[in-house]
PDB file of C-alpha atoms and ligand atoms in Angstrom:
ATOM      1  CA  UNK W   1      65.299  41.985 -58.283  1.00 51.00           C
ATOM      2  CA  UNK W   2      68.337  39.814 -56.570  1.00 61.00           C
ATOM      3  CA  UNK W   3      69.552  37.477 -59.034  1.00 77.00           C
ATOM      4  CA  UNK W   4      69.150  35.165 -56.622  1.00 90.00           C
ATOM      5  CA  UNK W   5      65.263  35.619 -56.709  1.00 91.00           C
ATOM      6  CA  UNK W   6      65.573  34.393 -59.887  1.00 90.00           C
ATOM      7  CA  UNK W   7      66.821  30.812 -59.610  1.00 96.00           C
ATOM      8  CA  UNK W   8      65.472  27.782 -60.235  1.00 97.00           C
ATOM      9  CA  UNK W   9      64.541  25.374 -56.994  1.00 98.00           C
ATOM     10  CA  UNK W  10      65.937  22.272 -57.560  1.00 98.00           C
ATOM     11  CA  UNK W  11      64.414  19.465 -56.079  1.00 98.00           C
ATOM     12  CA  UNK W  12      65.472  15.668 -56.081  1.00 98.00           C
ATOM     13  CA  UNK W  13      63.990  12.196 -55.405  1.00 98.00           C
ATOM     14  CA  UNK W  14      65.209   8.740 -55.398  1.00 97.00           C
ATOM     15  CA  UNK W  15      62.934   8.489 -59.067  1.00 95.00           C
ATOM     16  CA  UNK W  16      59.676   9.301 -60.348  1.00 94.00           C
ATOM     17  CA  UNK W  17      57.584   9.333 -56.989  1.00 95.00           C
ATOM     18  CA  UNK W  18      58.934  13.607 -55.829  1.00 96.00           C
ATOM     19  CA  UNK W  19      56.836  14.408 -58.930  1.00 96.00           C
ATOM     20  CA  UNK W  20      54.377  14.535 -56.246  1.00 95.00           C
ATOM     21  CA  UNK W  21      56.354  17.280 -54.574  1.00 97.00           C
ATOM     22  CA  UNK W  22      57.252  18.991 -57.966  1.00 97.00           C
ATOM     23  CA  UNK W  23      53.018  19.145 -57.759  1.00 96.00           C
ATOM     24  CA  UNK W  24      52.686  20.889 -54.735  1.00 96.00           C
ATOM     25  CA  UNK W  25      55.369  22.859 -55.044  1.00 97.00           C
ATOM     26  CA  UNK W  26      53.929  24.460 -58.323  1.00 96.00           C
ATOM     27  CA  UNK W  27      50.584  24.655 -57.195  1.00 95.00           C
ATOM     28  CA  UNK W  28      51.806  26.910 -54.107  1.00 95.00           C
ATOM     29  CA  UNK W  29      54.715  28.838 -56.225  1.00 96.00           C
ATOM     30  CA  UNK W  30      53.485  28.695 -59.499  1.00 95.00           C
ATOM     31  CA  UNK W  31      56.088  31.214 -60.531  1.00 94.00           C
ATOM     32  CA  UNK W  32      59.103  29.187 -59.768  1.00 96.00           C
ATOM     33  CA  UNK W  33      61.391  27.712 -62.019  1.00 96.00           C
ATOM     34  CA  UNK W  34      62.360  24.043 -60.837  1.00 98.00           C
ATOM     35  CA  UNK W  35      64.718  21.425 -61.651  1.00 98.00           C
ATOM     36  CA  UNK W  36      64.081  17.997 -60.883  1.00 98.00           C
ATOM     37  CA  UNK W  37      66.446  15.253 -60.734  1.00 98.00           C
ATOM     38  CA  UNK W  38      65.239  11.452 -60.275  1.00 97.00           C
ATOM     39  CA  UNK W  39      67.303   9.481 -59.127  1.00 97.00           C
ATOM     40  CA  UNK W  40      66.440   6.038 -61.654  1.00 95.00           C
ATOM     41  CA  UNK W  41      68.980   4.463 -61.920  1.00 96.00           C
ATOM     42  CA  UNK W  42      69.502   3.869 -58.286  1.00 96.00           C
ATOM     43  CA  UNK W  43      65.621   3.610 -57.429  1.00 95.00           C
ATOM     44  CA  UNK W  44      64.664   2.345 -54.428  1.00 96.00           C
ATOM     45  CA  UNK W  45      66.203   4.042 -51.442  1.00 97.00           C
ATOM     46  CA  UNK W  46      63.953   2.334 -49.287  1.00 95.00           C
ATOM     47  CA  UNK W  47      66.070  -0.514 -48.823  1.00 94.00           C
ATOM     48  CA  UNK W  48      69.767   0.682 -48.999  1.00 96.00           C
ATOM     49  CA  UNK W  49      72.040   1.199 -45.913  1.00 96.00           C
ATOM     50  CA  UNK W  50      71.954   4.779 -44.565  1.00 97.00           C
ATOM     51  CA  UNK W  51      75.705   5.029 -45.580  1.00 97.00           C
ATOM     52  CA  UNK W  52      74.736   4.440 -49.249  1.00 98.00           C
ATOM     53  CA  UNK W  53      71.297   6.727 -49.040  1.00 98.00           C
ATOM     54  CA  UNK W  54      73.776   9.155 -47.732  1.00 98.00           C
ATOM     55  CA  UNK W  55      76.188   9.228 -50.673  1.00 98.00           C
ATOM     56  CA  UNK W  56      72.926   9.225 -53.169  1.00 98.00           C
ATOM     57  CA  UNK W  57      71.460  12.061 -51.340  1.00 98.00           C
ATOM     58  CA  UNK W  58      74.931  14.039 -51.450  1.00 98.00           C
ATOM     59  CA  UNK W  59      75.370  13.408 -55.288  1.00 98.00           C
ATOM     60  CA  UNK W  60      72.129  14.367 -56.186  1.00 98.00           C
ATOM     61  CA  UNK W  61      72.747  18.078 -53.960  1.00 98.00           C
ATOM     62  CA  UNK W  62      75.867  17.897 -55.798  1.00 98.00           C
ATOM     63  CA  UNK W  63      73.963  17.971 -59.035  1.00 98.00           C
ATOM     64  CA  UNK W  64      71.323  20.544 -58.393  1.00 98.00           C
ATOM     65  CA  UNK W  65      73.906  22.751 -56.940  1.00 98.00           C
ATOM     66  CA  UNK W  66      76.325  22.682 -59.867  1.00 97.00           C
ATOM     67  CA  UNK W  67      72.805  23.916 -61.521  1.00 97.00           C
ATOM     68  CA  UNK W  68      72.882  26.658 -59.468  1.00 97.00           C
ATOM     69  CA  UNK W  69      69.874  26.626 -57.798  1.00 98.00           C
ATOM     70  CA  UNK W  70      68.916  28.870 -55.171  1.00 98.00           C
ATOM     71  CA  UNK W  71      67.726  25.849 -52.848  1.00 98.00           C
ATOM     72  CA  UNK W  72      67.011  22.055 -52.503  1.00 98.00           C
ATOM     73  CA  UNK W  73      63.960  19.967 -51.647  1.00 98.00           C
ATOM     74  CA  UNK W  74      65.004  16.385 -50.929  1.00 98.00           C
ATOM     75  CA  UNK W  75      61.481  15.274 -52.036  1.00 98.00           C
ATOM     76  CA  UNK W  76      62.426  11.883 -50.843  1.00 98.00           C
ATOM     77  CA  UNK W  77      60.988  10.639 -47.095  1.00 98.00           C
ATOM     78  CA  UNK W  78      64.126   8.149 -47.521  1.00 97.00           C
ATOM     79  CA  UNK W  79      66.515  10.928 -48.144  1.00 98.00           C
ATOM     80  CA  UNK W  80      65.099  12.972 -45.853  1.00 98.00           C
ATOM     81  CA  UNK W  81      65.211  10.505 -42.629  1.00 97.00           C
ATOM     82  CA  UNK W  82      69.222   9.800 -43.288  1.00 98.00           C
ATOM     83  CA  UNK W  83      70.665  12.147 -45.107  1.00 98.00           C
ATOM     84  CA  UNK W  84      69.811  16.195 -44.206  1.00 97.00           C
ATOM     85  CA  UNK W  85      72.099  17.109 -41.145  1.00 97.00           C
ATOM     86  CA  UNK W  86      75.345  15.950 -43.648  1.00 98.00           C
ATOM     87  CA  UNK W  87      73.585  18.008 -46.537  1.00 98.00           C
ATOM     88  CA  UNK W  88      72.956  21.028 -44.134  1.00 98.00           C
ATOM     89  CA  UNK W  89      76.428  20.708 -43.118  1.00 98.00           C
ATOM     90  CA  UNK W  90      77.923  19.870 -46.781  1.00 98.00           C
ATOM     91  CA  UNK W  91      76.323  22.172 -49.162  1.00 98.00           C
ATOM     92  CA  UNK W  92      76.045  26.345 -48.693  1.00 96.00           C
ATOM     93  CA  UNK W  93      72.850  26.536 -50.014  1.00 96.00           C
ATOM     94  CA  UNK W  94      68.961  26.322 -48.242  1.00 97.00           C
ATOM     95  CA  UNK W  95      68.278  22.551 -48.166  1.00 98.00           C
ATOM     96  CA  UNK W  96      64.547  21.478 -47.319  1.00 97.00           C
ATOM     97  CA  UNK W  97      63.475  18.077 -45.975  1.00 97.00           C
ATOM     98  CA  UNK W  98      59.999  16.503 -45.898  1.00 97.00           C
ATOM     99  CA  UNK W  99      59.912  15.136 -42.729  1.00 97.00           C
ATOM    100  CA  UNK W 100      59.781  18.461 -40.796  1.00 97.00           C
ATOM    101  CA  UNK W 101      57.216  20.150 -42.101  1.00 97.00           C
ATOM    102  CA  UNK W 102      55.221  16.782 -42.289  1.00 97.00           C
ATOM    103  CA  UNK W 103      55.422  16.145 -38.658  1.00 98.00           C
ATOM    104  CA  UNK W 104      54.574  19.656 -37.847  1.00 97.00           C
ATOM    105  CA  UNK W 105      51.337  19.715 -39.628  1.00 97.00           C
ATOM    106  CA  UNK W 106      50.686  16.156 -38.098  1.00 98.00           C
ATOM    107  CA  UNK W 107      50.648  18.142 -34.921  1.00 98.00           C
ATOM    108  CA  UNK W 108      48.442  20.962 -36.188  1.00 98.00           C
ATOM    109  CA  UNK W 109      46.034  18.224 -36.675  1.00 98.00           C
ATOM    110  CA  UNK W 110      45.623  15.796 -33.936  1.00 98.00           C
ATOM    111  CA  UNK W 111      43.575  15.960 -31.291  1.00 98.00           C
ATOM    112  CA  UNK W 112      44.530  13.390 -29.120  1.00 98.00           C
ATOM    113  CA  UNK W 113      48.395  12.982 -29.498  1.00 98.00           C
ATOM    114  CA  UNK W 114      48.175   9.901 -31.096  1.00 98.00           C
ATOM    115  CA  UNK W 115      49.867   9.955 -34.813  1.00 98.00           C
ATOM    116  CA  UNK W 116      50.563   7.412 -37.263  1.00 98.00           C
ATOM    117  CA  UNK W 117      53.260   7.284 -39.735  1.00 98.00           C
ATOM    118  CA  UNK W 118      53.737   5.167 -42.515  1.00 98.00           C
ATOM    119  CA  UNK W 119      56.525   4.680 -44.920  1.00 98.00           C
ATOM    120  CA  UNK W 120      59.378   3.091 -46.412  1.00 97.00           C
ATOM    121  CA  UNK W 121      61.450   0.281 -44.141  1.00 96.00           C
ATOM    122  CA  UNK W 122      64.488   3.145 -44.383  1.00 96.00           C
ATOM    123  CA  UNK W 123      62.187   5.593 -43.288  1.00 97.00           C
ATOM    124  CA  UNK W 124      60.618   4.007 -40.477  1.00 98.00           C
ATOM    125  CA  UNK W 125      64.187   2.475 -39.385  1.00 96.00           C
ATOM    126  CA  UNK W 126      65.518   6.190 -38.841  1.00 97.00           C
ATOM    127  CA  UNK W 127      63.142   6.530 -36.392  1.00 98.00           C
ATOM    128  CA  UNK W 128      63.333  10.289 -37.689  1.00 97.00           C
ATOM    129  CA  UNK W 129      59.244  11.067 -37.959  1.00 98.00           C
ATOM    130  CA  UNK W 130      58.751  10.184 -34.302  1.00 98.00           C
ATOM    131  CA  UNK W 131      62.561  11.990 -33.477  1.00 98.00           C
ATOM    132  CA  UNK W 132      60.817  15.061 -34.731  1.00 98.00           C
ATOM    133  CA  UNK W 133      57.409  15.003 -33.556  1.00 98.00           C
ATOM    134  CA  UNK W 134      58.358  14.247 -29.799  1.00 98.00           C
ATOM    135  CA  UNK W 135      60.894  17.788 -30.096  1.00 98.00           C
ATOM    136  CA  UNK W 136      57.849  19.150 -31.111  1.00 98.00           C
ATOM    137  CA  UNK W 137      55.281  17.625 -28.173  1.00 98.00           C
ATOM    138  CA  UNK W 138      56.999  15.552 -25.990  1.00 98.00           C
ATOM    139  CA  UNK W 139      54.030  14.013 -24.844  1.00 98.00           C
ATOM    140  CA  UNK W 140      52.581  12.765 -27.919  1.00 98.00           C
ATOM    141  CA  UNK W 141      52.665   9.242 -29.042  1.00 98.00           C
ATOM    142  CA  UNK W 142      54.132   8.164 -32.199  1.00 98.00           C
ATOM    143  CA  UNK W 143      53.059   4.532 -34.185  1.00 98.00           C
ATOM    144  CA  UNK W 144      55.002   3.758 -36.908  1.00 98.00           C
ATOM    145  CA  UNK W 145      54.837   1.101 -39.552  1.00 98.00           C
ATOM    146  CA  UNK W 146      57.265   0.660 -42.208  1.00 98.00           C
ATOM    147  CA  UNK W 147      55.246  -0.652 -45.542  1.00 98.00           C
ATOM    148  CA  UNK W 148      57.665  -1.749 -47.966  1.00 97.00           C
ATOM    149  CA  UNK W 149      54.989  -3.345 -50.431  1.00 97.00           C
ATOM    150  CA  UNK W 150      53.632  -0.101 -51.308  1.00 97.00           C
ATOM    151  CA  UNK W 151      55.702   1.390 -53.500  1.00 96.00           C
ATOM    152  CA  UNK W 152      56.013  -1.127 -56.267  1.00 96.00           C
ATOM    153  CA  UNK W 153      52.443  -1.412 -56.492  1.00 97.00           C
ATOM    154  CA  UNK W 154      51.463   2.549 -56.712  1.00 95.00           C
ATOM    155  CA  UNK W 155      54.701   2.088 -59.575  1.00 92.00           C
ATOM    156  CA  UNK W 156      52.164  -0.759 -61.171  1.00 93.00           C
ATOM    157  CA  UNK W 157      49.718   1.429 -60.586  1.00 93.00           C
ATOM    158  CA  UNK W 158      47.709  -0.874 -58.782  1.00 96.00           C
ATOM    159  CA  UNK W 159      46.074   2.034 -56.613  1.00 96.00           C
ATOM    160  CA  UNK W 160      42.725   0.745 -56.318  1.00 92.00           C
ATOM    161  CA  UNK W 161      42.703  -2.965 -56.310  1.00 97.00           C
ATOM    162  CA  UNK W 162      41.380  -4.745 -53.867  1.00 97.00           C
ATOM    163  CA  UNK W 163      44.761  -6.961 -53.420  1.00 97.00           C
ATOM    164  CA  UNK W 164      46.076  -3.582 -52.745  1.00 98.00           C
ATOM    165  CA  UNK W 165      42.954  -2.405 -49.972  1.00 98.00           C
ATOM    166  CA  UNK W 166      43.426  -5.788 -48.607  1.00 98.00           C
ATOM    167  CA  UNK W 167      47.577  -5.232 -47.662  1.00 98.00           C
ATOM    168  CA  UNK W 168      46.523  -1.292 -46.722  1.00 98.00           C
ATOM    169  CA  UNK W 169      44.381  -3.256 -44.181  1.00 98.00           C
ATOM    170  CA  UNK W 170      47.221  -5.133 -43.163  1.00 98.00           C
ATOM    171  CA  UNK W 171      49.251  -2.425 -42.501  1.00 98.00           C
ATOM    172  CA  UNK W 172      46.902   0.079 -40.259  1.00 98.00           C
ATOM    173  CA  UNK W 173      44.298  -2.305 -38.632  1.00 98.00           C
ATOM    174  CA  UNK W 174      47.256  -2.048 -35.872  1.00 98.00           C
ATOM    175  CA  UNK W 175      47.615   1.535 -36.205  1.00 98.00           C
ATOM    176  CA  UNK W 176      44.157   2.214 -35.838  1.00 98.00           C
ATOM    177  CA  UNK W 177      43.746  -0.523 -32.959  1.00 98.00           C
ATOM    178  CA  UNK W 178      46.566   2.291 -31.561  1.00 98.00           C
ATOM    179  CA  UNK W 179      43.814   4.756 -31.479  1.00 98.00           C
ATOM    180  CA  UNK W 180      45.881   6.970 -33.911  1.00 98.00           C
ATOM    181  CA  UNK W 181      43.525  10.139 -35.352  1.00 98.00           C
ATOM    182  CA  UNK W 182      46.034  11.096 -37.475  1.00 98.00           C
ATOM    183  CA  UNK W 183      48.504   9.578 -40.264  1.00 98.00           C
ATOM    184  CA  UNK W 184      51.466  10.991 -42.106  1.00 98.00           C
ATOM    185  CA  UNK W 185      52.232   9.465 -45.302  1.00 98.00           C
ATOM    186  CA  UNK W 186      55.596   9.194 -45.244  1.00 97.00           C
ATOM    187  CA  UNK W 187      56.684   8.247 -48.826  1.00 97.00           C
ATOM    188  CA  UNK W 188      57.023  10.313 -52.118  1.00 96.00           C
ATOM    189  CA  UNK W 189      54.423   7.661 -53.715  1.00 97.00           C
ATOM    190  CA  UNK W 190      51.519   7.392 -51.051  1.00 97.00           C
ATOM    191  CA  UNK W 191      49.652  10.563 -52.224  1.00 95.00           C
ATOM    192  CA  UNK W 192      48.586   8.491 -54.681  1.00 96.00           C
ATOM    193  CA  UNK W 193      46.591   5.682 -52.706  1.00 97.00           C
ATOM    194  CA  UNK W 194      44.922   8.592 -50.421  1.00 97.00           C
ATOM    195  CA  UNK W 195      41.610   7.476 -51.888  1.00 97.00           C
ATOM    196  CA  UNK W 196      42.403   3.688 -50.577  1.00 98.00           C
ATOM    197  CA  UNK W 197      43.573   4.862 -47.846  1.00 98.00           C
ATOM    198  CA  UNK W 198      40.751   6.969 -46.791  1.00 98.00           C
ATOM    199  CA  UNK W 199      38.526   4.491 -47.391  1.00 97.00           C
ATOM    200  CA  UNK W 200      40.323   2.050 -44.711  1.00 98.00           C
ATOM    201  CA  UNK W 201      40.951   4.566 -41.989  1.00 98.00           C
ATOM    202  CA  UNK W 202      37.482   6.370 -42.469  1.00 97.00           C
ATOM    203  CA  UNK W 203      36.927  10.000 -42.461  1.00 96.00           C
ATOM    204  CA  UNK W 204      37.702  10.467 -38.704  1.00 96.00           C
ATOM    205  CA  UNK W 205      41.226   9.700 -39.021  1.00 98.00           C
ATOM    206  CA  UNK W 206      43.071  13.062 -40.800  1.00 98.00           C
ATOM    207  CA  UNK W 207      45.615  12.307 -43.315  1.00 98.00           C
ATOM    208  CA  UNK W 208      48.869  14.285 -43.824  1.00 97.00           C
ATOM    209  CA  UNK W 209      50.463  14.468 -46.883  1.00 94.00           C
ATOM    210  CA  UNK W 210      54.096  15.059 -46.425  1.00 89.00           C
ATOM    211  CA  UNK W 211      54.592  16.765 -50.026  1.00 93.00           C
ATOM    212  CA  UNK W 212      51.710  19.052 -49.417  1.00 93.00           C
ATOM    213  CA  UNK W 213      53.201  20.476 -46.371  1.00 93.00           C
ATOM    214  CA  UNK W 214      56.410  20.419 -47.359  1.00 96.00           C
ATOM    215  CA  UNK W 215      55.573  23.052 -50.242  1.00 96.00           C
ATOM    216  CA  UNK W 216      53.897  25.228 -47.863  1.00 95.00           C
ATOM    217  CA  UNK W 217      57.345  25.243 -45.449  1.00 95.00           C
ATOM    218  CA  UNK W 218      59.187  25.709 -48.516  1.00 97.00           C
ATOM    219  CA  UNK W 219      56.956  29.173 -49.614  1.00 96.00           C
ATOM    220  CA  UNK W 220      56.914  30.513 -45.912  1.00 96.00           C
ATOM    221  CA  UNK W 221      60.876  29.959 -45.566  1.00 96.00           C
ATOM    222  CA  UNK W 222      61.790  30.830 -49.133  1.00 97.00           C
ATOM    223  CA  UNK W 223      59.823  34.718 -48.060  1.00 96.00           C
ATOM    224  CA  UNK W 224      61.836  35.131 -45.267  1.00 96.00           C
ATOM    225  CA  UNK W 225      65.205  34.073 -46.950  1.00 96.00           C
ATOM    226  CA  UNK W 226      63.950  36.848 -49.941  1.00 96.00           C
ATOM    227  CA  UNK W 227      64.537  34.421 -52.230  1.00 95.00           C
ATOM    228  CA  UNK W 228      60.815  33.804 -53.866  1.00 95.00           C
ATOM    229  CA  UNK W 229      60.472  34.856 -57.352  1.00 92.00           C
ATOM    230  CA  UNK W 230      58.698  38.398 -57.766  1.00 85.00           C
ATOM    231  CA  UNK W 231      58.127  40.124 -60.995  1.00 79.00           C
ATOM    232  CA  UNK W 232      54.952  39.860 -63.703  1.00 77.00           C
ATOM    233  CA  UNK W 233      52.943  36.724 -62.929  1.00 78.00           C
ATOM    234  CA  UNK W 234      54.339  33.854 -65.528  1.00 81.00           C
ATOM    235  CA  UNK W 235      53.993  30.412 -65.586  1.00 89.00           C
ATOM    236  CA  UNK W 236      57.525  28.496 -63.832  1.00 93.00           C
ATOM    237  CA  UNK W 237      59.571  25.936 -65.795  1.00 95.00           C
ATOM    238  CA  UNK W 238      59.809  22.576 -64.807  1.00 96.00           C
ATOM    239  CA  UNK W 239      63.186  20.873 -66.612  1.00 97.00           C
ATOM    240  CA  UNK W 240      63.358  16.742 -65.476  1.00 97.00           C
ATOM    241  CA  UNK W 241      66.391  15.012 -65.088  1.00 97.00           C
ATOM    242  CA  UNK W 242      66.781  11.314 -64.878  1.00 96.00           C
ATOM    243  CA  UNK W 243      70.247   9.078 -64.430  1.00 96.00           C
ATOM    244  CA  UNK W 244      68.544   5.760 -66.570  1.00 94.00           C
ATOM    245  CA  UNK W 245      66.631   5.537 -69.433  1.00 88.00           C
ATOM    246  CA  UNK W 246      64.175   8.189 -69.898  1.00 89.00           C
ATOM    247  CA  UNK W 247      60.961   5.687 -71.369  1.00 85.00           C
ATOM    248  CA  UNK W 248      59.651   4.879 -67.593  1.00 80.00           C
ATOM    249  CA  UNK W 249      59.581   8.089 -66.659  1.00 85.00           C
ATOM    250  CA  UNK W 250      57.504   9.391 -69.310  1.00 80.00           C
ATOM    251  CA  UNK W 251      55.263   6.389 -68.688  1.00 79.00           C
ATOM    252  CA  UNK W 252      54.543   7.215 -64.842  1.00 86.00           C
ATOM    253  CA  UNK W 253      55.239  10.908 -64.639  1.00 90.00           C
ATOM    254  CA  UNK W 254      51.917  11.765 -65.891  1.00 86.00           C
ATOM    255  CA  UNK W 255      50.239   9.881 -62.762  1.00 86.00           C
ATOM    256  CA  UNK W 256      52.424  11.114 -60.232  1.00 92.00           C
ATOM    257  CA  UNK W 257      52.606  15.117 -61.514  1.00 91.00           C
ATOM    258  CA  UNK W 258      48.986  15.567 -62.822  1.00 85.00           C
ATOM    259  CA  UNK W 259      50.579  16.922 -65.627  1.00 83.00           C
ATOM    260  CA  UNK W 260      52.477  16.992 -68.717  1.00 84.00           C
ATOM    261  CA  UNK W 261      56.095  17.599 -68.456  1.00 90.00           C
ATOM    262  CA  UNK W 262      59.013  17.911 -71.129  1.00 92.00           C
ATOM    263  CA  UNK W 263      60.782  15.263 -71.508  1.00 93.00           C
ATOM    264  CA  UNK W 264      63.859  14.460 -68.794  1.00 95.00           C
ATOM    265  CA  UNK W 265      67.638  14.631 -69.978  1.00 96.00           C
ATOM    266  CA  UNK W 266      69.705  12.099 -68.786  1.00 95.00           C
ATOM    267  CA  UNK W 267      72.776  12.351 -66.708  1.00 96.00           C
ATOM    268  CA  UNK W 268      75.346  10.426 -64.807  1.00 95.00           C
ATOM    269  CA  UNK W 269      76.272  10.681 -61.521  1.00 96.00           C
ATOM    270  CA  UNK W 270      78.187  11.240 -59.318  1.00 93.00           C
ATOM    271  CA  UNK W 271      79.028  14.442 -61.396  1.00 87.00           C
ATOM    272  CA  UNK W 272      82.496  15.509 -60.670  1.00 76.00           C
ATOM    273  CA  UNK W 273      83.075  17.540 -56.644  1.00 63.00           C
ATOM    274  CA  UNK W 274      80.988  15.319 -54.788  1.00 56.00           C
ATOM    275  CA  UNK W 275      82.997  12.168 -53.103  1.00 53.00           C
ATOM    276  CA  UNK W 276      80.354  10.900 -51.464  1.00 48.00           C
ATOM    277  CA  UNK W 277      81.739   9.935 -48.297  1.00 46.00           C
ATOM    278  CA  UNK W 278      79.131  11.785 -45.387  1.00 41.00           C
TER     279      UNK W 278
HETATM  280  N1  LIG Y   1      61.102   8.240 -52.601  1.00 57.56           N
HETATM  281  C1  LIG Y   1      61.081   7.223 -51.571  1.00 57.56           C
HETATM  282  C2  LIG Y   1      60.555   7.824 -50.276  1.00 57.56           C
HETATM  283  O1  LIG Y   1      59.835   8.801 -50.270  1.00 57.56           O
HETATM  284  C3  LIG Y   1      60.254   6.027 -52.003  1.00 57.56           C
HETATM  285  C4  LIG Y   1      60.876   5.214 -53.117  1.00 57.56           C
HETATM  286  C5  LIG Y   1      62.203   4.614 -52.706  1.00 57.56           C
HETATM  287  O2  LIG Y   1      62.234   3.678 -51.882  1.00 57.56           O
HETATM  288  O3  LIG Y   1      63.212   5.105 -53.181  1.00 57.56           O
HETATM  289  O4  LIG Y   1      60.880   7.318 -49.230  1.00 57.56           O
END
């Protein structure tokens, strides 16, 4: 087997919330190794300048690839929407976004052109959901809504209160006034209300879960590359890394990963070879 087969994936987030990633990801490869670095100390991205989401974004590659992994996920919508044409450009390695794959299975879904997308102000600001969906169908229509309260309350994991159905209201009513029959969740952490969610848009209205479809890209594209893992079935590794203080983590991985994990290492960044300018 190439050695290469045998790398870990490394994938990276502004913090805790690409667990939800991580999840997918080892539900669809469950052989893969992976190494996941959250970005803590720096959490959110959702408000910084694209210049400085940028240099984050770059640092973190930096990381992973010093780790020698045989691609990146930049589990982060934020991340994603800003930063992957100077990573593609940047780093000689595979390097996966979230936003592709999620508007591509928005597509798969609709019926009548009409999507929504939710996510962070950063995200929504890019403009890079609706860049990508009209590339894909020119002639469907996109409705976005940035929705910056959501992340610090999945983080409190207030994910079923009705303070927290009451500003989900607030948020769609105007996407579903738009007619939308579809909505991509467009943040690392909005998995996690799809039960709130559902229960606001109804079961007409199909939701897309970036992370999910992202992990599916990543398989398909990972086969072609021959770079999936193949040997004896085994169970991958997943090794955290974290640049603050590891006690929150372990607190909210749990929630966002399903799981267990080990505990994270922590690290500084920018690690040396990465200067950050795009
Ligand atoms: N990970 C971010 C995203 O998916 C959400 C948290 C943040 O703002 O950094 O956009």
């Amino acid at each position: 087997m190439s050695s290469n087969r045998r790398r870990s994936i490394g994938i990276f987030d502004s913090g805790i919330g690409g667990l939800t990633v991580v999840r997918q990801v080892h539900r669809m490869l469950p052989d893969e190794d992976i190494v996941y670095l959250g970005d803590t100390a720096r959490v959110p991205y959702g408000t910084k300048s694209p210049e400085t989401v940028v240099r984050f974004a770059c640092e973190d590659t930096e990381f992973l690839a010093q780790r020698r992994v045989k691609a990146v996920v930049v589990a982060c919508n934020t991340a994603s929407a800003w930063a992957l044409p100077t990573l593609h450009r940047r780093f000689d390695l595979p390097v996966f976004g979230v936003i592709e794959p999620g508007a591509a299975m928005a597509l798969r879904r609709t019926r009548n052109r009409r999507i929504g997308v939710i996510g962070t102000s950063a995200t929504i600001r890019s403009g890079a959901y609706s860049r990508i969906i009209h590339v894909l169908d020119a002639g469907a229509k996109v409705f976005a809504r940035a929705c910056p309260l959501l992340v610090p309350l999945v983080e409190e994991g207030w994910t079923n209160r009705p303070e927290t159905r009451s500003i989900l209201r607030d948020y769609l009513s105007p996407l579903l006034r738009c007619g939308i029959d579809t909505l991509v969740l467009g943040c690392t952490h909005y998995p996690l209300l799809k039960p709130a969610i559902r229960s606001i848009v109804g079961k007409d209205v199909a939701l897309v879960d970036s992370a999910e479809s992202c992990a599916e890209f990543l398989r398909i594209d990972l086969s072609e590359r021959k770079l999936l893992f193949i040997g004896r079935r085994r169970t991958g590794t997943i090794r955290p890394f974290v640049t603050d203080d590891v006690g929150r983590f372990e607190w909210l991985s749990r929630r966002f990963l399903g799981a267990e994990i080990q505990r994270p290492r922590r690290v500084f960044l920018p690690v040396a070879g990465t200067d950050g300018s795009g």
